[in-house]
Coordinates of N, CA, C and O in Angstrom, one line a residue:
T5 N 74.6 153.8 53.9 CA 74.6 152.7 54.8 C 75.9 152.6 55.5 O 77.0 153.0 55.0
N6 N 75.9 152.0 56.7 CA 77.1 151.9 57.5 C 77.7 150.5 57.3 O 77.1 149.5 57.7
P7 N 78.9 150.5 56.7 CA 79.5 149.2 56.4 C 80.0 148.4 57.6 O 80.5 147.3 57.5
T8 N 79.9 149.0 58.8 CA 80.4 148.4 60.0 C 79.3 147.7 60.8 O 79.5 147.2 61.9
W9 N 78.1 147.5 60.2 CA 77.0 146.9 60.9 C 77.3 145.4 61.3 O 76.8 144.9 62.3
W10 N 78.2 144.8 60.6 CA 78.5 143.4 60.8 C 79.6 143.2 61.8 O 79.9 142.1 62.2
V11 N 80.4 144.3 62.1 CA 81.5 144.1 63.0 C 81.2 143.5 64.3 O 82.0 142.7 64.8
P12 N 80.0 143.7 65.0 CA 79.8 143.1 66.3 C 79.5 141.6 66.2 O 79.4 141.0 67.1
I13 N 79.4 141.0 65.0 CA 79.1 139.7 64.8 C 80.4 138.8 64.9 O 81.3 139.0 64.0
S14 N 80.5 138.0 65.8 CA 81.7 137.1 66.0 C 81.5 135.9 65.0 O 80.5 135.6 64.4
G15 N 82.7 135.2 64.9 CA 82.6 133.9 64.1 C 81.6 132.9 64.6 O 81.0 132.2 63.9
F16 N 81.6 132.9 66.0 CA 80.6 132.0 66.6 C 79.2 132.4 66.2 O 78.4 131.5 65.9
D17 N 78.9 133.7 66.2 CA 77.6 134.2 65.9 C 77.2 133.8 64.4 O 76.1 133.4 64.1
L18 N 78.2 134.1 63.6 CA 78.0 133.9 62.1 C 77.7 132.4 61.9 O 76.8 132.1 61.1
R19 N 78.5 131.5 62.5 CA 78.3 130.1 62.3 C 76.9 129.7 62.8 O 76.2 128.9 62.2
A20 N 76.4 130.3 64.0 CA 75.1 129.9 64.5 C 74.0 130.4 63.5 O 73.0 129.8 63.4
M21 N 74.2 131.5 62.8 CA 73.2 132.0 61.9 C 73.2 131.2 60.6 O 72.2 131.0 60.0
L22 N 74.3 130.7 60.1 CA 74.4 130.0 58.8 C 74.3 128.4 58.9 O 73.9 127.8 58.0
C23 N 74.7 127.9 60.0 CA 74.7 126.5 60.2 C 73.6 126.0 61.2 O 73.2 126.8 62.0
N24 N 73.3 124.7 61.0 CA 72.3 124.2 61.9 C 72.9 123.7 63.3 O 73.3 122.6 63.4
T25 N 73.2 124.7 64.1 CA 74.0 124.5 65.3 C 73.1 124.3 66.6 O 73.6 124.0 67.6
H26 N 71.8 124.6 66.4 CA 70.9 124.6 67.6 C 70.8 123.3 68.3 O 70.4 123.2 69.4
D27 N 71.1 122.3 67.6 CA 70.9 120.9 68.2 C 72.2 120.1 68.4 O 72.2 118.9 68.4
E28 N 73.4 120.9 68.4 CA 74.6 120.1 68.5 C 74.8 119.2 69.8 O 75.6 118.4 69.8
Q29 N 74.1 119.6 70.8 CA 74.2 118.8 72.0 C 73.1 117.8 72.2 O 73.2 116.9 73.0
G30 N 72.0 118.0 71.6 CA 70.8 117.2 71.9 C 70.7 115.9 71.1 O 71.6 115.6 70.3
D31 N 69.8 115.2 71.5 CA 69.6 113.8 70.9 C 68.9 114.0 69.5 O 68.2 115.0 69.3
F32 N 69.1 113.1 68.7 CA 68.4 113.2 67.3 C 68.3 111.8 66.8 O 69.0 110.8 67.2
D33 N 67.4 111.6 65.8 CA 67.3 110.4 65.0 C 67.8 110.6 63.6 O 67.4 111.5 62.9
V34 N 68.8 109.8 63.2 CA 69.5 109.9 62.0 C 68.5 109.9 60.8 O 68.6 110.7 59.9
R35 N 67.4 109.1 61.0 CA 66.5 108.9 59.9 C 65.6 110.2 59.7 O 64.9 110.3 58.7
E36 N 65.5 111.0 60.8 CA 64.7 112.3 60.6 C 65.5 113.4 59.9 O 64.9 114.2 59.4
Y37 N 66.7 113.2 59.8 CA 67.5 114.3 59.0 C 68.1 113.8 57.7 O 68.3 114.7 56.8
F38 N 68.2 112.5 57.5 CA 68.8 112.0 56.2 C 67.8 111.1 55.5 O 67.0 110.4 56.2
E39 N 67.8 111.1 54.2 CA 67.1 110.2 53.4 C 68.0 108.9 53.4 O 69.2 109.0 53.1
I40 N 67.5 107.8 53.8 CA 68.3 106.6 54.0 C 68.1 105.7 52.7 O 67.0 105.4 52.3
V41 N 69.2 105.4 52.1 CA 69.2 104.6 50.9 C 70.0 103.3 51.1 O 71.2 103.4 51.5
M42 N 69.3 102.2 51.0 CA 70.0 100.9 51.2 C 70.1 100.1 49.9 O 69.1 100.1 49.2
D43 N 71.2 99.4 49.8 CA 71.3 98.6 48.6 C 70.5 97.3 48.8 O 70.0 97.0 49.9
D44 N 70.2 96.6 47.7 CA 69.3 95.5 47.8 C 69.8 94.4 48.7 O 69.0 93.7 49.5
E45 N 71.1 94.1 48.8 CA 71.7 93.1 49.7 C 71.3 93.4 51.1 O 70.9 92.6 51.9
M46 N 71.4 94.7 51.5 CA 71.1 95.2 52.9 C 69.6 95.0 53.1 O 69.2 94.5 54.1
L47 N 68.9 95.5 52.2 CA 67.4 95.4 52.4 C 66.9 93.9 52.5 O 65.9 93.7 53.3
N48 N 67.5 93.0 51.9 CA 67.2 91.6 51.9 C 67.6 90.9 53.2 O 67.2 89.8 53.4
C49 N 68.4 91.5 54.0 CA 68.9 90.9 55.2 C 68.2 91.6 56.4 O 68.8 92.4 57.1
K50 N 67.0 91.4 56.6 CA 66.1 92.0 57.6 C 66.7 92.0 59.0 O 66.6 93.0 59.7
P51 N 67.2 90.8 59.5 CA 67.8 90.8 60.8 C 68.9 91.9 61.0 O 69.0 92.5 62.0
L52 N 69.7 92.0 59.9 CA 70.8 92.9 60.0 C 70.3 94.3 60.1 O 70.8 95.2 60.8
V53 N 69.4 94.6 59.2 CA 68.8 96.0 59.2 C 68.2 96.4 60.5 O 68.4 97.4 61.0
K54 N 67.4 95.4 61.1 CA 66.8 95.7 62.3 C 67.8 95.9 63.5 O 67.7 96.9 64.2
A55 N 68.8 95.1 63.5 CA 69.8 95.2 64.6 C 70.6 96.5 64.4 O 70.9 97.2 65.4
F56 N 71.0 96.8 63.1 CA 71.7 98.0 62.9 C 71.0 99.3 63.4 O 71.6 100.1 64.1
W57 N 69.7 99.4 63.0 CA 68.9 100.6 63.4 C 68.7 100.6 65.0 O 68.6 101.6 65.6
E58 N 68.5 99.5 65.6 CA 68.4 99.4 67.0 C 69.6 99.9 67.7 O 69.6 100.7 68.7
V59 N 70.8 99.5 67.2 CA 72.1 100.0 67.8 C 72.2 101.4 67.6 O 72.4 102.2 68.5
V60 N 72.0 102.0 66.4 CA 72.2 103.4 66.1 C 71.2 104.2 67.0 O 71.5 105.3 67.6
T61 N 69.9 103.8 67.0 CA 68.9 104.5 67.8 C 69.3 104.5 69.3 O 69.0 105.5 70.0
N62 N 69.9 103.5 69.8 CA 70.2 103.3 71.2 C 71.5 104.0 71.6 O 71.9 104.1 72.8
F63 N 72.2 104.6 70.6 CA 73.5 105.3 70.9 C 73.1 106.5 71.7 O 72.1 107.1 71.6
S64 N 74.1 106.9 72.5 CA 74.0 108.2 73.3 C 74.1 109.4 72.2 O 74.5 109.1 71.1
P65 N 73.6 110.6 72.6 CA 73.7 111.7 71.6 C 75.2 111.8 71.2 O 75.4 112.1 70.0
E66 N 76.2 111.7 72.1 CA 77.6 111.9 71.6 C 78.0 110.7 70.7 O 78.7 110.9 69.7
Q67 N 77.6 109.5 70.9 CA 77.8 108.4 70.0 C 77.2 108.6 68.6 O 77.7 108.3 67.6
K68 N 76.0 109.2 68.7 CA 75.3 109.5 67.4 C 76.1 110.6 66.6 O 76.2 110.5 65.4
R69 N 76.7 111.6 67.3 CA 77.6 112.5 66.6 C 78.8 111.9 66.1 O 79.2 112.2 65.0
Q70 N 79.3 110.9 66.8 CA 80.5 110.2 66.3 C 80.1 109.4 65.1 O 80.9 109.3 64.1
F71 N 78.9 108.8 65.1 CA 78.4 108.0 63.9 C 78.3 108.9 62.8 O 78.7 108.6 61.6
L72 N 77.7 110.1 63.0 CA 77.4 111.1 62.0 C 78.8 111.5 61.4 O 79.0 111.6 60.1
F73 N 79.8 111.8 62.2 CA 81.1 112.2 61.8 C 81.8 111.1 61.0 O 82.4 111.3 59.9
F74 N 81.6 109.9 61.4 CA 82.2 108.7 60.7 C 81.6 108.6 59.3 O 82.4 108.4 58.4
V75 N 80.3 108.7 59.2 CA 79.7 108.6 57.9 C 79.8 109.8 57.0 O 80.0 109.6 55.7
T76 N 79.7 111.0 57.5 CA 79.6 112.2 56.7 C 80.8 113.1 56.7 O 81.1 113.9 55.8
G77 N 81.7 112.9 57.7 CA 82.9 113.8 57.9 C 82.6 115.0 58.7 O 83.5 115.8 59.0
V78 N 81.4 115.2 59.1 CA 81.0 116.4 59.9 C 80.1 116.0 61.0 O 79.4 115.0 60.9
R79 N 80.1 116.8 62.1 CA 79.3 116.4 63.3 C 78.0 117.2 63.3 O 77.1 116.9 64.1
T80 N 77.8 118.1 62.4 CA 76.6 118.9 62.4 C 75.6 118.2 61.5 O 75.9 117.6 60.5
L81 N 74.3 118.4 61.9 CA 73.2 117.8 61.1 C 72.8 118.8 59.9 O 72.9 120.0 60.1
P82 N 72.4 118.2 58.8 CA 72.0 119.1 57.7 C 70.5 119.5 58.0 O 69.9 119.0 59.0
E83 N 70.0 120.3 57.2 CA 68.5 120.6 57.2 C 67.9 119.2 56.9 O 68.4 118.4 56.1
K84 N 66.7 119.0 57.5 CA 66.1 117.7 57.3 C 65.9 117.3 55.9 O 65.4 118.1 55.0
H85 N 66.3 116.0 55.6 CA 66.1 115.4 54.3 C 66.7 116.1 53.1 O 66.2 116.0 52.0
T86 N 67.8 116.9 53.4 CA 68.5 117.5 52.2 C 69.7 116.7 51.8 O 70.3 116.9 50.7
E87 N 70.0 115.7 52.6 CA 71.1 114.8 52.2 C 70.7 113.3 52.4 O 69.8 113.0 53.1
Q88 N 71.5 112.5 51.8 CA 71.3 111.0 51.9 C 72.4 110.3 52.7 O 73.5 110.8 52.7
I89 N 72.1 109.2 53.3 CA 73.1 108.3 53.9 C 72.8 106.9 53.1 O 71.7 106.5 53.1
R90 N 73.9 106.4 52.5 CA 73.8 105.2 51.8 C 74.3 104.1 52.7 O 75.4 104.3 53.3
I91 N 73.6 103.0 52.8 CA 74.0 101.9 53.6 C 74.2 100.7 52.6 O 73.2 100.3 52.0
E92 N 75.4 100.1 52.5 CA 75.6 99.1 51.6 C 76.2 97.8 52.3 O 76.8 97.9 53.4
L93 N 76.0 96.7 51.7 CA 76.5 95.4 52.2 C 77.3 94.8 51.1 O 76.9 93.9 50.4
P94 N 78.6 95.3 50.9 CA 79.4 95.0 49.7 C 80.2 93.7 49.9 O 80.8 93.3 48.9
F95 N 80.3 93.2 51.1 CA 81.3 92.1 51.3 C 80.6 90.8 51.2 O 79.7 90.4 51.9
L96 N 81.0 90.0 50.1 CA 80.4 88.7 49.9 C 81.3 87.6 50.4 O 82.5 87.5 49.9
A97 N 81.0 86.9 51.4 CA 81.9 85.9 51.9 C 81.6 84.5 51.2 O 80.4 84.1 51.0
I98 N 82.7 83.9 50.8 CA 82.6 82.6 50.2 C 83.4 81.6 50.9 O 84.6 81.9 51.2
G99 N 82.9 80.5 51.2 CA 83.6 79.4 51.9 C 84.0 79.8 53.3 O 83.3 80.3 54.2
N100 N 85.3 79.7 53.5 CA 85.9 80.1 54.8 C 86.1 81.5 55.1 O 86.7 81.9 56.1
E101 N 85.7 82.4 54.2 CA 85.9 83.8 54.4 C 84.9 84.4 55.5 O 85.1 85.5 55.8
H102 N 84.0 83.6 55.9 CA 83.0 84.1 57.0 C 83.9 84.5 58.2 O 83.5 85.5 58.9
H103 N 84.9 83.9 58.6 CA 85.8 84.3 59.7 C 86.3 85.6 59.5 O 86.4 86.4 60.4
S104 N 86.8 85.9 58.3 CA 87.4 87.2 58.1 C 86.4 88.3 58.0 O 86.7 89.4 58.5
V105 N 85.2 88.0 57.6 CA 84.1 89.0 57.6 C 83.8 89.4 59.1 O 83.5 90.6 59.4
M106 N 83.8 88.4 60.0 CA 83.5 88.6 61.4 C 84.5 89.6 62.0 O 84.2 90.2 63.0
S107 N 85.7 89.6 61.5 CA 86.7 90.5 62.1 C 86.7 91.9 61.4 O 87.5 92.8 61.9
M108 N 86.0 92.1 60.3 CA 86.0 93.4 59.7 C 85.2 94.5 60.4 O 84.3 94.1 61.1
L109 N 85.5 95.6 60.2 CA 84.8 96.8 60.8 C 84.0 97.5 59.7 O 84.4 97.4 58.5
P110 N 82.9 98.1 60.0 CA 82.2 99.0 59.0 C 83.2 100.0 58.4 O 84.1 100.5 59.2
Q111 N 83.0 100.3 57.2 CA 83.8 101.4 56.5 C 82.9 102.5 56.1 O 81.7 102.2 55.7
A112 N 83.4 103.7 56.0 CA 82.7 104.8 55.5 C 83.4 105.6 54.4 O 84.6 105.6 54.4
H113 N 82.6 106.2 53.5 CA 83.1 107.0 52.4 C 82.4 108.4 52.6 O 81.2 108.4 52.2
T114 N 83.0 109.2 53.2 CA 82.4 110.5 53.6 C 82.0 111.4 52.4 O 81.1 112.2 52.5
C115 N 82.7 111.2 51.3 CA 82.3 112.0 50.1 C 80.9 111.7 49.6 O 80.3 112.6 49.1
T116 N 80.5 110.5 49.8 CA 79.1 110.1 49.3 C 78.2 109.7 50.5 O 77.1 109.2 50.3
N117 N 78.7 110.0 51.7 CA 77.9 109.6 52.9 C 77.5 108.2 52.9 O 76.3 107.8 53.1
T118 N 78.4 107.3 52.6 CA 78.1 105.9 52.5 C 78.8 105.1 53.6 O 80.0 105.3 53.9
I119 N 78.0 104.2 54.2 CA 78.6 103.3 55.2 C 78.5 101.9 54.6 O 77.4 101.5 54.1
E120 N 79.6 101.1 54.7 CA 79.5 99.7 54.2 C 79.6 98.8 55.5 O 80.5 99.0 56.3
I121 N 78.6 98.0 55.5 CA 78.6 97.1 56.7 C 78.8 95.6 56.3 O 78.1 95.2 55.3
P122 N 79.8 95.0 56.9 CA 80.0 93.6 56.6 C 78.7 92.8 57.0 O 78.0 93.2 57.9
N123 N 78.4 91.7 56.3 CA 77.2 91.0 56.6 C 77.5 90.1 57.8 O 77.7 88.8 57.6
Y124 N 77.4 90.7 58.9 CA 77.7 89.9 60.2 C 76.7 88.8 60.4 O 77.0 87.8 61.0
Y125 N 75.5 89.1 60.0 CA 74.4 88.1 60.2 C 74.8 86.7 59.5 O 74.8 85.7 60.1
D126 N 74.9 86.8 58.2 CA 75.2 85.6 57.5 C 76.5 84.9 57.9 O 76.6 83.7 58.1
S127 N 77.5 85.8 58.2 CA 78.8 85.1 58.6 C 78.7 84.5 60.0 O 79.3 83.5 60.3
K128 N 78.0 85.2 60.9 CA 77.9 84.7 62.3 C 77.2 83.3 62.2 O 77.5 82.3 62.9
C129 N 76.1 83.3 61.5 CA 75.3 82.0 61.3 C 76.2 80.9 60.7 O 76.2 79.8 61.1
A130 N 77.0 81.3 59.6 CA 77.9 80.3 59.0 C 79.0 79.8 59.9 O 79.3 78.6 60.0
V131 N 79.6 80.7 60.7 CA 80.7 80.4 61.5 C 80.2 79.5 62.7 O 80.8 78.5 63.1
E132 N 79.0 79.8 63.3 CA 78.5 79.0 64.4 C 77.6 77.8 64.0 O 77.2 77.1 64.9
G133 N 77.3 77.8 62.7 CA 76.5 76.6 62.3 C 75.1 76.6 62.7 O 74.4 75.6 62.8
R134 N 74.6 77.8 63.1 CA 73.2 77.9 63.6 C 72.7 79.4 63.3 O 73.5 80.2 63.0
K135 N 71.4 79.5 63.5 CA 70.9 80.8 63.3 C 71.3 81.7 64.5 O 71.3 81.3 65.6
C136 N 71.7 82.9 64.1 CA 72.2 83.9 65.2 C 71.0 84.6 65.8 O 70.1 85.0 65.1
S137 N 71.0 84.7 67.1 CA 69.9 85.5 67.8 C 70.0 86.9 67.6 O 71.1 87.5 67.3
A138 N 68.8 87.6 67.8 CA 68.8 89.0 67.6 C 69.7 89.8 68.6 O 70.4 90.7 68.3
S139 N 69.8 89.3 69.9 CA 70.7 89.8 70.9 C 72.1 89.7 70.6 O 73.0 90.5 70.8
E140 N 72.5 88.5 70.0 CA 73.9 88.3 69.6 C 74.3 89.2 68.5 O 75.4 89.8 68.5
L141 N 73.4 89.4 67.5 CA 73.7 90.2 66.4 C 73.8 91.7 66.8 O 74.7 92.4 66.4
Y142 N 72.9 92.1 67.7 CA 72.9 93.5 68.3 C 74.2 93.7 69.0 O 74.9 94.7 68.6
A143 N 74.7 92.8 69.8 CA 75.9 93.0 70.5 C 77.1 93.1 69.5 O 78.0 93.9 69.7
L144 N 77.1 92.3 68.5 CA 78.2 92.2 67.5 C 78.2 93.6 66.8 O 79.3 94.2 66.6
I145 N 77.1 94.0 66.2 CA 77.1 95.2 65.5 C 77.4 96.4 66.4 O 78.2 97.3 66.0
E146 N 76.9 96.4 67.6 CA 77.3 97.5 68.5 C 78.7 97.6 68.7 O 79.3 98.6 68.7
E147 N 79.4 96.5 69.0 CA 80.8 96.4 69.2 C 81.6 96.9 68.0 O 82.5 97.8 68.2
K148 N 81.3 96.5 66.8 CA 82.0 96.8 65.6 C 81.7 98.3 65.3 O 82.7 99.0 64.9
L149 N 80.5 98.8 65.4 CA 80.3 100.2 65.1 C 81.0 101.1 66.1 O 81.5 102.2 65.7
L150 N 80.9 100.8 67.4 CA 81.6 101.6 68.4 C 83.1 101.7 68.1 O 83.7 102.8 68.3
I151 N 83.7 100.6 67.7 CA 85.1 100.6 67.4 C 85.4 101.6 66.2 O 86.2 102.4 66.2
A152 N 84.5 101.4 65.2 CA 84.7 102.1 64.0 C 84.5 103.6 64.2 O 85.3 104.5 63.7
I153 N 83.5 104.0 64.9 CA 83.2 105.4 65.0 C 84.1 106.1 66.0 O 84.4 107.3 65.9
S154 N 84.7 105.3 66.9 CA 85.7 106.0 67.9 C 87.1 106.1 67.3 O 87.8 106.9 67.8
E155 N 87.4 105.4 66.2 CA 88.7 105.4 65.6 C 88.7 106.4 64.4 O 89.7 106.3 63.7
T156 N 87.6 107.0 64.1 CA 87.6 107.8 62.9 C 88.5 109.1 63.0 O 88.7 109.6 64.0
Q157 N 89.0 109.5 61.9 CA 89.8 110.7 61.9 C 89.1 111.9 61.2 O 89.3 113.0 61.6
G158 N 88.2 111.6 60.2 CA 87.5 112.6 59.5 C 88.4 113.5 58.6 O 89.6 113.2 58.4
Y159 N 87.8 114.5 58.0 CA 88.6 115.4 57.1 C 88.5 116.9 57.5 O 89.1 117.7 56.9
E160 N 87.8 117.1 58.6 CA 87.8 118.5 59.0 C 89.2 119.0 59.4 O 90.0 118.3 59.8
L161 N 89.4 120.3 59.2 CA 90.7 120.9 59.5 C 91.3 120.6 60.9 O 92.4 120.3 61.1
D162 N 90.4 120.6 61.9 CA 90.8 120.4 63.2 C 91.0 118.9 63.5 O 91.4 118.6 64.6
A163 N 90.8 118.1 62.6 CA 91.0 116.6 62.8 C 92.3 116.1 62.1 O 92.6 115.0 62.1
I164 N 93.0 117.1 61.5 CA 94.2 116.7 60.8 C 95.3 116.2 61.8 O 95.5 116.9 62.8
E165 N 95.9 115.1 61.6 CA 96.8 114.5 62.5 C 98.0 115.5 62.7 O 98.5 116.1 61.8
G166 N 98.3 115.7 64.0 CA 99.4 116.6 64.3 C 98.9 118.1 64.5 O 99.7 118.9 64.8
A167 N 97.8 118.4 64.1 CA 97.3 119.8 64.3 C 97.2 120.2 65.7 O 96.7 119.4 66.5
E168 N 97.5 121.4 66.0 CA 97.4 121.9 67.4 C 95.9 122.2 67.6 O 95.2 122.9 66.8
E169 N 95.3 121.7 68.7 CA 94.0 121.9 69.0 C 93.9 122.8 70.3 O 94.6 122.5 71.2
E170 N 93.1 123.8 70.1 CA 92.9 124.7 71.2 C 91.6 124.3 71.9 O 90.5 124.3 71.2
V171 N 91.6 123.9 73.2 CA 90.4 123.5 73.9 C 89.8 124.7 74.6 O 90.5 125.2 75.5
V172 N 88.6 125.1 74.2 CA 88.0 126.2 74.8 C 86.6 125.8 75.2 O 85.9 125.3 74.4
D173 N 86.2 125.9 76.5 CA 84.9 125.6 76.9 C 83.9 126.7 76.4 O 84.3 127.7 76.0
E174 N 82.7 126.3 76.4 CA 81.6 127.2 75.9 C 81.5 128.5 76.6 O 81.3 129.5 76.0
E175 N 81.7 128.5 77.9 CA 81.6 129.7 78.7 C 82.7 130.7 78.4 O 82.5 131.9 78.2
E176 N 83.9 130.1 78.3 CA 85.1 130.9 77.9 C 84.9 131.5 76.4 O 85.2 132.6 76.2
Q177 N 84.4 130.7 75.5 CA 84.2 131.2 74.1 C 83.1 132.3 74.2 O 83.2 133.3 73.5
A178 N 82.1 132.1 75.0 CA 81.0 133.2 75.1 C 81.6 134.5 75.6 O 81.2 135.6 75.1
E179 N 82.5 134.4 76.6 CA 83.1 135.6 77.1 C 84.0 136.2 76.1 O 84.0 137.5 75.9
R180 N 84.7 135.5 75.3 CA 85.5 136.1 74.2 C 84.7 136.7 73.2 O 85.0 137.8 72.7
D181 N 83.6 136.1 72.8 CA 82.7 136.6 71.8 C 82.1 137.9 72.3 O 82.0 138.9 71.5
A182 N 81.6 138.0 73.5 CA 81.1 139.2 74.2 C 82.1 140.3 74.1 O 81.9 141.5 73.8
A183 N 83.4 140.0 74.5 CA 84.5 141.0 74.5 C 84.7 141.6 73.1 O 84.9 142.7 72.9
E184 N 84.7 140.6 72.1 CA 84.9 141.0 70.7 C 83.8 142.0 70.3 O 84.1 143.0 69.6
R185 N 82.5 141.6 70.6 CA 81.4 142.5 70.2 C 81.5 143.9 70.9 O 81.2 144.9 70.3
E186 N 81.9 143.9 72.2 CA 82.0 145.1 72.9 C 83.1 146.0 72.3 O 82.9 147.2 72.1
A187 N 84.2 145.4 72.0 CA 85.3 146.2 71.4 C 84.9 146.7 70.1 O 85.2 147.9 69.7
A188 N 84.2 146.0 69.2 CA 83.8 146.4 67.9 C 82.7 147.5 68.1 O 82.7 148.5 67.3
R189 N 81.8 147.4 69.1 CA 80.8 148.5 69.3 C 81.5 149.8 69.8 O 81.2 150.8 69.2
Q190 N 82.5 149.7 70.7 CA 83.2 150.9 71.1 C 84.0 151.5 69.9 O 84.0 152.7 69.8
D191 N 84.6 150.7 69.1 CA 85.3 151.2 67.9 C 84.4 151.9 66.9 O 84.7 153.0 66.4
A192 N 83.2 151.4 66.7 CA 82.2 151.9 65.9 C 81.7 153.3 66.5 O 81.6 154.3 65.8
E193 N 81.5 153.3 67.8 CA 81.1 154.6 68.4 C 82.2 155.7 68.4 O 81.9 156.8 68.2
D194 N 83.5 155.2 68.5 CA 84.6 156.2 68.5 C 84.7 156.8 67.1 O 85.1 157.9 67.0
R195 N 84.4 156.0 66.0 CA 84.5 156.6 64.7 C 83.3 157.4 64.3 O 83.4 158.2 63.3
A196 N 82.2 157.3 65.0 CA 81.0 158.0 64.7 C 81.0 159.5 65.1 O 81.8 160.0 65.7

């Protein structure tokens, strides 16, 4: 066998073969790729669950990638239903703490694909002394989630603070890959 059969394969090609990269630019539904597990507190707050999923569903494809990165630490989708996203409602407001809950942002734990959402519904109702409307809750969750997902750092090597990032557009990368494959092919022919 010829051990150089793999030489024409670039890093870009290898990643495409091994990772689910075919849909990196397209739209997707988080619930089609992940098993969603909610704690009892979240499940019992139906207005919050409904508003949360409406916000996430209405995100642009890029915002959904940011959400995915915020919760999981990576922008690529797994194979369908091979991973979970846990959604928890861990913050219990007592007395005057409802104001502080209203200022909190969602938090994520990428090791366990967990997102913790403050109970904006109960706190908004308590602060305003009335039932909060669906549109008000939607706007609040959208605002808080957009801030949280846009401020995320992640743990991927290219997200390390201070790391030099090389910005390469897809066309330039494709040209480099083609040149690498051609050079490897020529090298293999010269040795044959």
